Amino acid sequence: MNGILIENIKQLVQVRTGVSGEAFSCSTGNEMNRLPCLENAWLFIRDGMIDGFGPMENCPYKEDIPLGTKIIDATGRCVFPSFCDCHTHIVFAGSREKEFSDKNRGLSYRQIAARGGGILNSAALLHKTTEEELFEQSLVRARELIRFGTGAVEIKSGYGLTVEDEIKMLRVIRRIGEETPLTVKATFLGAHAVPESYKGRRSEYVDLIIDQMIPRVAEENLAQYADVFCETGFFTVEDTERIFTAALKHGLRPRVHANQMDFSGGVQAGVNYGAITVDHLEHTGPEEWDALAGSDTLPVLLPGSTFFLEMDYAPAREMIRRGLPVALATNYNPGSCPAGNMQFMMTLACLKMKLTPEEAVNASTLNGAHGMDLSSRLGSITVGKTANVFITVPIPSYEYFAYAFTSPLVETTILNGKITTL
Ligand code: NIG
């Protein structure tokens, strides 16, 4: 038996019993403001799973501790379920800090992209980078996420833009899942930008995605999802629908980058094709919210890129008021958000989108897990779920997490029931 007993926990955050079923779906609307916590608690982890928890006064392990149990005293500390970051692009080559300067001189994201910068810049660099080197660079970011308290991550391709380079990226994504304790879900994003070699021939590039990339990705079982950047200057609603039709035929569930720069129609396209998530959503109004209401599609908000691109934030309050769920994710990528810290995303969500700290935690844990089809296994402190948790440094309460936004607050991370050493 491999056991860990965490005792004297100041606050055990996001405690959901399996009985009610709420531990296995996502938190929606007004419910998002409810964050069940236990004060002065214990948590027992057995063979990689959450085995039990409760208040210290009823701890069954006070004297009778199973042989081989490691005991951690969490006095003054909070324990959270690990973050579930359901939108990232952490597999990329190099960086794009030069564009950061261009941006500060007044060029917009779209203008930088139109000059061959942006995603095409990353694609050129990735093409020159060996698979091994790409893995090593991406591994550094994966470890960074773990240190920030993340335990599950969705990673997209989309800086390859040729059959072989997209496959190279997806193999690296698979390796991140194999060689780190992170739970990884992979998304094929061939439709991230039209590559230089197809300039002016966007629909031929969409043919390549449909005829060659998607079948190959499916054949090699390299992704669970297919994504499209549905935005003016990138891919149209019609392109998106063609790609989703092909993806669904090959068993890849859609997700979509939608309504980031404009009212693109991406939200409706995502909902119509049963997308698991629609992401960004800075430009949404009643039509988009109505489309989402009653659908199985989860809105994912990415305040880190809104911050970095200095745009207006997604209207999260209105979505929640209308009974929708929302998830938060980092969108860690070299262009619009070179940052993978969910703590900072929660701060932005609270400050700029007016989420409560409780809503921010729900959006970053249970709802993030739901955005990767993982809420049956992750996202809450629930008996029978995988033991992915982190222990903070001493802090006064869980609210402190989004408040002290540059303090490193994660002290110990436990993934799959094992203390991670990085
Ligand atoms: O989600 N919008 C498209 N993709 C990323 C940016 C990628 C990049 O600029 O490299 C995003 O913001």
Coordinates of C-alpha atoms and ligand atoms in Angstrom, one line a residue:
M1 CA 0.0 0.0 0.0
N2 CA 1.2 3.5 -0.9
G3 CA -0.4 6.0 1.4
I4 CA -0.2 9.7 2.2
L5 CA -2.0 11.2 5.1
I6 CA -2.3 15.0 5.0
E7 CA -3.4 16.2 8.4
N8 CA -4.3 19.5 10.1
I9 CA -5.3 21.1 6.8
K10 CA -6.4 24.6 7.4
Q11 CA -8.9 24.5 4.5
L12 CA -9.5 21.5 2.3
V13 CA -10.9 23.2 -0.9
Q14 CA -13.4 22.0 -3.4
V15 CA -14.8 19.0 -1.4
R16 CA -17.5 17.3 -3.4
T17 CA -19.1 14.0 -2.4
G18 CA -19.6 11.5 -5.2
V19 CA -23.1 10.7 -4.1
S20 CA -24.8 13.8 -5.4
G21 CA -23.2 13.6 -8.9
E22 CA -22.1 17.2 -8.7
A23 CA -18.5 16.0 -8.4
F24 CA -18.6 14.6 -11.9
S25 CA -20.0 17.4 -14.0
C26 CA -19.4 21.1 -14.0
S27 CA -20.6 23.9 -11.9
T28 CA -23.0 26.3 -13.6
G29 CA -24.6 29.8 -13.1
N30 CA -25.2 30.8 -9.5
E31 CA -23.9 27.4 -8.3
M32 CA -20.4 28.6 -9.4
N33 CA -20.4 30.8 -6.3
R34 CA -20.5 27.8 -4.0
L35 CA -17.2 26.3 -3.1
P36 CA -17.5 23.5 -0.6
C37 CA -14.6 23.5 1.9
L38 CA -13.7 21.7 5.1
E39 CA -11.9 23.6 7.9
N40 CA -9.2 21.7 10.0
A41 CA -9.3 18.6 7.9
W42 CA -7.5 15.4 6.9
L43 CA -7.1 13.8 3.5
F44 CA -6.0 10.2 2.9
I45 CA -4.5 9.1 -0.4
R46 CA -4.1 5.4 -1.1
D47 CA -2.5 3.9 -4.2
G48 CA -2.9 7.0 -6.2
M49 CA -6.5 7.7 -5.4
I50 CA -8.4 9.9 -2.9
D51 CA -9.4 7.4 -0.3
G52 CA -11.0 9.6 2.4
F53 CA -11.2 13.0 4.0
G54 CA -13.0 14.7 6.9
P55 CA -12.7 17.0 9.9
M56 CA -9.7 16.3 12.1
E57 CA -11.8 15.6 15.2
N58 CA -13.1 12.4 13.3
C59 CA -9.8 11.4 11.8
P60 CA -9.7 7.6 11.8
Y61 CA -5.9 7.6 11.3
K62 CA -5.0 9.5 14.5
E63 CA -3.4 6.4 16.2
D64 CA -4.1 3.6 13.7
I65 CA -2.0 4.6 10.7
P66 CA -1.7 2.1 7.8
L67 CA 1.8 0.7 7.4
G68 CA 3.9 2.6 4.9
T69 CA 1.9 5.8 5.2
K70 CA 3.7 9.1 4.7
I71 CA 2.4 11.8 7.0
I72 CA 2.3 15.4 6.0
D73 CA 1.4 18.1 8.6
A74 CA -0.4 20.9 6.7
T75 CA -0.9 23.2 9.6
G76 CA -1.8 26.7 8.4
R77 CA -2.0 25.4 4.8
C78 CA -4.8 25.0 2.3
V79 CA -5.1 21.9 0.1
F80 CA -6.6 22.4 -3.4
P81 CA -7.4 19.9 -6.2
S82 CA -4.8 20.5 -8.9
F83 CA -5.7 22.9 -11.6
C84 CA -7.1 21.6 -14.8
D85 CA -5.9 23.9 -17.6
C86 CA -8.1 23.1 -20.6
H87 CA -6.5 25.4 -23.2
T88 CA -2.8 25.6 -23.8
H89 CA -0.3 25.6 -26.6
I90 CA 2.8 24.7 -24.6
V91 CA 4.5 22.8 -27.3
F92 CA 6.3 25.5 -29.3
A93 CA 9.8 26.3 -30.4
G94 CA 11.7 29.4 -29.1
S95 CA 9.8 32.5 -28.2
R96 CA 8.5 35.7 -29.7
E97 CA 9.6 38.5 -27.5
K98 CA 10.5 40.6 -30.5
E99 CA 6.8 40.8 -31.3
F100 CA 6.2 42.0 -27.8
S101 CA 8.2 45.1 -28.7
D102 CA 6.3 45.5 -32.0
K103 CA 3.1 45.3 -30.0
N104 CA 4.3 47.9 -27.6
R105 CA 5.1 50.1 -30.6
G106 CA 1.4 49.9 -31.5
L107 CA 1.0 47.0 -33.9
S108 CA -2.0 44.8 -33.3
Y109 CA -2.0 41.0 -33.1
R110 CA -3.6 40.8 -36.5
Q111 CA -1.1 43.3 -38.0
I112 CA 1.8 41.3 -36.7
A113 CA 0.3 38.1 -38.1
A114 CA -0.3 39.7 -41.5
R115 CA 3.4 40.6 -41.7
G116 CA 4.3 36.9 -41.4
G117 CA 4.9 37.2 -37.6
G118 CA 2.7 35.5 -35.1
I119 CA 1.8 31.9 -35.6
L120 CA 3.7 31.7 -38.9
N121 CA 6.8 32.9 -37.1
S122 CA 6.5 30.1 -34.6
A123 CA 5.7 27.6 -37.4
A124 CA 9.0 28.5 -39.2
L125 CA 11.0 28.1 -36.0
L126 CA 9.3 24.8 -35.2
H127 CA 10.1 23.4 -38.6
K128 CA 13.8 24.0 -38.0
T129 CA 13.6 22.4 -34.5
T130 CA 14.2 18.7 -34.1
E131 CA 11.5 16.7 -32.4
E132 CA 13.9 16.0 -29.5
E133 CA 14.7 19.6 -29.0
L134 CA 11.0 20.5 -29.2
F135 CA 10.3 18.0 -26.5
E136 CA 13.0 19.3 -24.3
Q137 CA 11.8 22.9 -24.6
S138 CA 8.2 21.9 -24.0
L139 CA 9.1 19.7 -21.0
V140 CA 10.5 22.8 -19.3
R141 CA 7.0 24.5 -19.7
A142 CA 5.2 21.3 -18.6
R143 CA 7.3 21.3 -15.4
E144 CA 6.6 25.0 -14.9
L145 CA 2.9 24.2 -15.0
I146 CA 3.3 21.5 -12.4
R147 CA 5.1 23.9 -10.0
F148 CA 2.2 26.3 -10.4
G149 CA -0.2 23.7 -9.2
T150 CA -1.6 22.3 -12.5
G151 CA -2.2 18.6 -12.8
A152 CA -4.1 18.2 -16.1
V153 CA -3.6 20.0 -19.3
E154 CA -5.0 20.2 -22.8
I155 CA -2.2 20.8 -25.4
K156 CA -2.8 21.9 -29.0
S157 CA -0.8 21.4 -32.1
G158 CA -1.0 24.2 -34.6
Y159 CA 2.5 25.5 -35.1
G160 CA 3.3 22.8 -37.6
L161 CA 0.9 23.6 -40.4
T162 CA 2.4 20.8 -42.6
V163 CA 1.4 17.2 -42.3
E164 CA 4.8 16.1 -40.9
D165 CA 5.2 19.1 -38.5
E166 CA 1.7 18.7 -37.1
I167 CA 2.4 15.0 -36.4
K168 CA 5.8 16.0 -34.9
M169 CA 4.0 18.3 -32.5
L170 CA 1.4 15.7 -31.6
R171 CA 4.0 13.1 -30.9
V172 CA 5.7 15.6 -28.5
I173 CA 2.4 16.2 -26.8
R174 CA 2.0 12.5 -26.3
R175 CA 5.5 12.2 -24.8
I176 CA 4.7 15.0 -22.3
G177 CA 1.8 12.8 -21.1
E178 CA 4.1 9.8 -20.9
E179 CA 7.1 11.3 -19.3
T180 CA 5.6 13.7 -16.8
P181 CA 2.9 13.1 -14.1
L182 CA 0.5 15.5 -15.9
T183 CA -2.7 14.1 -17.3
V184 CA -2.6 15.3 -21.0
K185 CA -5.3 15.7 -23.6
A186 CA -4.2 16.4 -27.1
T187 CA -5.9 18.6 -29.7
F188 CA -5.2 18.8 -33.4
L189 CA -5.1 22.4 -34.5
G190 CA -4.0 22.3 -38.1
A191 CA -6.4 25.2 -38.7
H192 CA -4.4 27.7 -36.6
A193 CA -3.2 29.8 -39.5
V194 CA -2.8 29.4 -43.3
P195 CA 0.8 28.6 -43.9
E196 CA 3.0 30.7 -46.1
S197 CA 3.1 28.0 -48.8
Y198 CA -0.7 28.2 -49.1
K199 CA -0.9 32.0 -49.1
G200 CA -4.1 33.1 -51.0
R201 CA -5.2 29.4 -51.2
R202 CA -6.9 29.0 -47.8
S203 CA -9.5 26.6 -49.0
E204 CA -6.8 24.3 -50.5
Y205 CA -5.1 24.3 -47.1
V206 CA -8.4 23.3 -45.6
D207 CA -8.5 20.4 -48.1
L208 CA -5.1 19.3 -46.9
I209 CA -6.3 19.4 -43.3
I210 CA -9.4 17.3 -44.2
D211 CA -7.8 14.9 -46.7
Q212 CA -4.4 14.3 -45.1
M213 CA -3.9 15.7 -41.7
I214 CA -7.1 14.5 -39.9
P215 CA -7.0 10.9 -41.3
R216 CA -3.3 10.6 -40.2
V217 CA -3.9 12.1 -36.8
A218 CA -6.8 9.7 -36.3
E219 CA -4.9 6.7 -37.7
E220 CA -2.0 7.3 -35.3
N221 CA -4.4 8.0 -32.4
L222 CA -2.6 11.2 -31.6
A223 CA -5.4 13.5 -30.5
Q224 CA -8.8 13.4 -28.9
Y225 CA -10.0 16.8 -30.2
A226 CA -9.9 19.0 -33.3
D227 CA -9.8 22.8 -33.1
V228 CA -10.1 25.7 -35.5
F229 CA -9.1 29.4 -35.1
C230 CA -12.4 30.7 -36.4
E231 CA -11.6 34.4 -36.8
T232 CA -11.4 37.1 -39.5
G233 CA -8.0 36.7 -41.2
F234 CA -7.7 33.1 -40.1
F235 CA -10.5 30.6 -40.8
T236 CA -14.2 31.2 -41.7
V237 CA -17.3 29.6 -40.3
E238 CA -17.6 27.6 -43.5
D239 CA -14.0 26.3 -43.2
T240 CA -14.7 25.5 -39.5
E241 CA -17.8 23.4 -40.4
R242 CA -15.9 21.5 -43.1
I243 CA -13.1 20.7 -40.7
F244 CA -15.5 19.7 -37.9
T245 CA -17.4 17.4 -40.3
A246 CA -14.2 15.6 -41.2
A247 CA -13.0 15.6 -37.5
L248 CA -16.3 14.0 -36.3
K249 CA -16.1 11.3 -39.0
H250 CA -12.7 10.4 -37.6
G251 CA -13.7 10.4 -33.9
L252 CA -12.2 13.8 -33.0
R253 CA -14.5 16.0 -31.0
P254 CA -14.5 19.7 -32.0
R255 CA -13.4 22.6 -29.9
V256 CA -13.0 26.1 -31.2
H257 CA -11.1 29.4 -30.8
A258 CA -14.1 31.7 -31.2
N259 CA -15.0 35.4 -31.0
Q260 CA -11.6 36.5 -29.8
M261 CA -11.2 39.5 -32.1
D262 CA -14.7 39.8 -33.5
F263 CA -18.2 38.3 -33.6
S264 CA -16.9 35.5 -35.8
G265 CA -19.8 33.0 -35.7
G266 CA -17.4 30.6 -34.1
V267 CA -19.5 30.1 -31.0
Q268 CA -22.6 29.0 -33.0
A269 CA -20.5 26.8 -35.2
G270 CA -19.0 25.1 -32.2
V271 CA -22.4 24.6 -30.5
N272 CA -23.9 23.2 -33.8
Y273 CA -21.1 20.6 -34.1
G274 CA -21.2 19.6 -30.4
A275 CA -17.9 21.1 -29.5
I276 CA -16.8 20.3 -26.0
T277 CA -15.6 23.9 -25.5
V278 CA -15.7 27.2 -27.2
D279 CA -12.8 29.3 -26.1
H280 CA -11.9 33.1 -25.8
L281 CA -15.3 34.7 -26.2
E282 CA -14.3 38.3 -25.7
H283 CA -16.9 39.3 -28.4
T284 CA -20.1 37.7 -27.3
G285 CA -23.6 38.9 -26.8
P286 CA -27.2 37.5 -26.5
E287 CA -26.9 35.5 -29.7
E288 CA -23.9 33.6 -28.5
W289 CA -25.2 33.2 -25.0
D290 CA -28.5 31.8 -26.3
A291 CA -26.7 29.4 -28.5
L292 CA -24.7 28.2 -25.5
A293 CA -27.7 27.9 -23.2
G294 CA -29.0 24.3 -23.1
S295 CA -26.0 23.0 -25.1
D296 CA -23.3 20.7 -23.9
T297 CA -20.6 23.1 -24.9
L298 CA -18.5 24.8 -22.2
P299 CA -17.4 28.4 -22.5
V300 CA -13.7 28.7 -21.7
L301 CA -12.3 32.1 -20.9
L302 CA -8.6 33.0 -21.3
P303 CA -8.0 36.3 -19.4
G304 CA -4.2 36.0 -19.8
S305 CA -4.3 36.6 -23.5
T306 CA -7.0 39.3 -23.1
F307 CA -4.6 41.0 -20.6
F308 CA -1.5 40.6 -22.8
L309 CA -3.3 41.8 -26.0
E310 CA -4.8 44.6 -24.0
M311 CA -8.4 43.9 -25.1
D312 CA -11.7 44.0 -23.5
Y313 CA -12.4 41.0 -21.3
A314 CA -15.1 38.4 -22.0
P315 CA -18.4 39.2 -20.3
A316 CA -18.2 36.4 -17.8
R317 CA -20.6 37.9 -15.3
E318 CA -23.4 38.0 -17.9
M319 CA -22.7 34.4 -18.9
I320 CA -22.9 33.3 -15.3
R321 CA -26.0 35.4 -14.7
R322 CA -27.6 33.5 -17.5
G323 CA -26.9 30.2 -15.9
L324 CA -23.9 29.2 -18.0
P325 CA -20.9 27.5 -16.7
V326 CA -17.4 29.0 -17.4
A327 CA -14.0 27.5 -17.2
L328 CA -10.7 29.4 -16.9
A329 CA -7.5 28.4 -18.7
T330 CA -4.1 29.9 -19.3
N331 CA -3.8 29.7 -23.1
Y332 CA 0.0 29.4 -22.5
N333 CA 1.5 30.2 -26.0
P334 CA 4.4 32.3 -27.4
G335 CA 2.2 35.0 -28.9
S336 CA -0.8 36.0 -26.9
C337 CA 0.0 34.6 -23.5
P338 CA 3.5 33.5 -22.6
A339 CA 2.4 32.6 -19.1
G340 CA 1.0 29.4 -17.6
N341 CA 0.2 30.3 -14.1
M342 CA -3.5 29.6 -13.2
Q343 CA -3.1 31.7 -10.0
F344 CA -2.6 34.8 -12.2
M345 CA -5.6 33.8 -14.4
M346 CA -7.7 33.6 -11.3
T347 CA -6.6 37.1 -10.2
L348 CA -7.4 38.5 -13.7
A349 CA -10.8 36.7 -13.6
C350 CA -11.6 38.3 -10.2
L351 CA -10.3 41.7 -11.0
K352 CA -11.2 42.1 -14.7
M353 CA -14.2 39.8 -15.1
K354 CA -15.5 40.3 -11.6
L355 CA -15.7 36.6 -10.7
T356 CA -15.8 35.8 -7.0
P357 CA -12.8 33.8 -5.7
E358 CA -15.2 30.8 -5.4
E359 CA -16.2 31.1 -9.0
A360 CA -12.6 31.4 -10.0
V361 CA -11.7 28.2 -8.2
N362 CA -14.6 26.3 -9.7
A363 CA -13.7 27.6 -13.1
S364 CA -10.1 26.4 -12.7
T365 CA -10.7 23.0 -11.2
L366 CA -14.0 21.2 -11.8
N367 CA -15.0 23.1 -14.8
G368 CA -11.5 22.9 -16.4
A369 CA -11.7 19.1 -15.9
H370 CA -15.1 19.1 -17.6
G371 CA -13.5 20.9 -20.5
M372 CA -11.2 17.9 -21.1
D373 CA -13.7 15.1 -20.3
L374 CA -11.9 14.5 -17.1
S375 CA -14.4 15.5 -14.4
S376 CA -15.1 11.8 -13.6
R377 CA -11.4 11.6 -12.5
L378 CA -10.2 15.0 -11.6
G379 CA -11.2 18.6 -10.5
S380 CA -12.4 18.0 -7.0
I381 CA -11.6 16.4 -3.7
T382 CA -13.8 13.4 -4.1
V383 CA -13.3 9.8 -2.8
G384 CA -12.4 7.6 -5.8
K385 CA -10.9 10.4 -7.9
T386 CA -7.2 10.5 -8.8
A387 CA -5.1 12.1 -6.1
N388 CA -4.0 15.3 -7.9
V389 CA -3.7 17.9 -5.2
F390 CA -1.4 20.7 -4.0
I391 CA -0.6 22.0 -0.6
T392 CA 0.0 25.7 -0.3
V393 CA 2.5 27.5 1.9
P394 CA 0.9 28.9 5.1
I395 CA -1.9 31.2 3.9
P396 CA -4.9 32.7 5.8
S397 CA -7.6 31.3 3.4
Y398 CA -8.2 30.1 -0.1
E399 CA -9.2 33.6 -1.1
Y400 CA -5.5 34.6 -0.6
F401 CA -4.6 32.5 -3.6
A402 CA -6.0 34.9 -6.2
Y403 CA -5.2 37.9 -4.1
A404 CA -1.4 37.5 -3.6
F405 CA -0.9 37.2 -7.3
T406 CA 2.9 37.2 -7.6
S407 CA 3.6 35.1 -4.5
P408 CA 4.7 31.5 -5.1
L409 CA 2.0 29.8 -2.9
V410 CA 2.3 26.2 -4.1
E411 CA 4.6 24.3 -1.7
T412 CA 4.0 20.6 -2.4
T413 CA 2.3 19.0 -5.4
I414 CA 1.0 15.5 -5.4
L415 CA 0.0 14.0 -8.8
N416 CA -1.4 10.5 -9.2
G417 CA -0.9 10.0 -5.5
K418 CA 2.9 10.7 -5.6
I419 CA 4.7 13.8 -4.3
T420 CA 6.3 15.3 -7.4
T421 CA 10.0 16.2 -7.4
L422 CA 11.1 18.4 -10.3
Ligands
NIG1 O1 -5.3 31.3 -28.5 N1 -5.7 32.7 -31.1 C1 -5.0 31.8 -31.6 N2 -4.1 31.1 -30.9 C2 -3.4 31.6 -29.8 C3 -2.3 32.5 -30.1 C4 -1.2 31.8 -30.8 C5 0.0 32.6 -31.1 O2 -0.1 33.8 -31.3 O3 1.0 31.9 -31.2 C6 -4.5 32.2 -28.8 O4 -4.4 33.3 -28.5

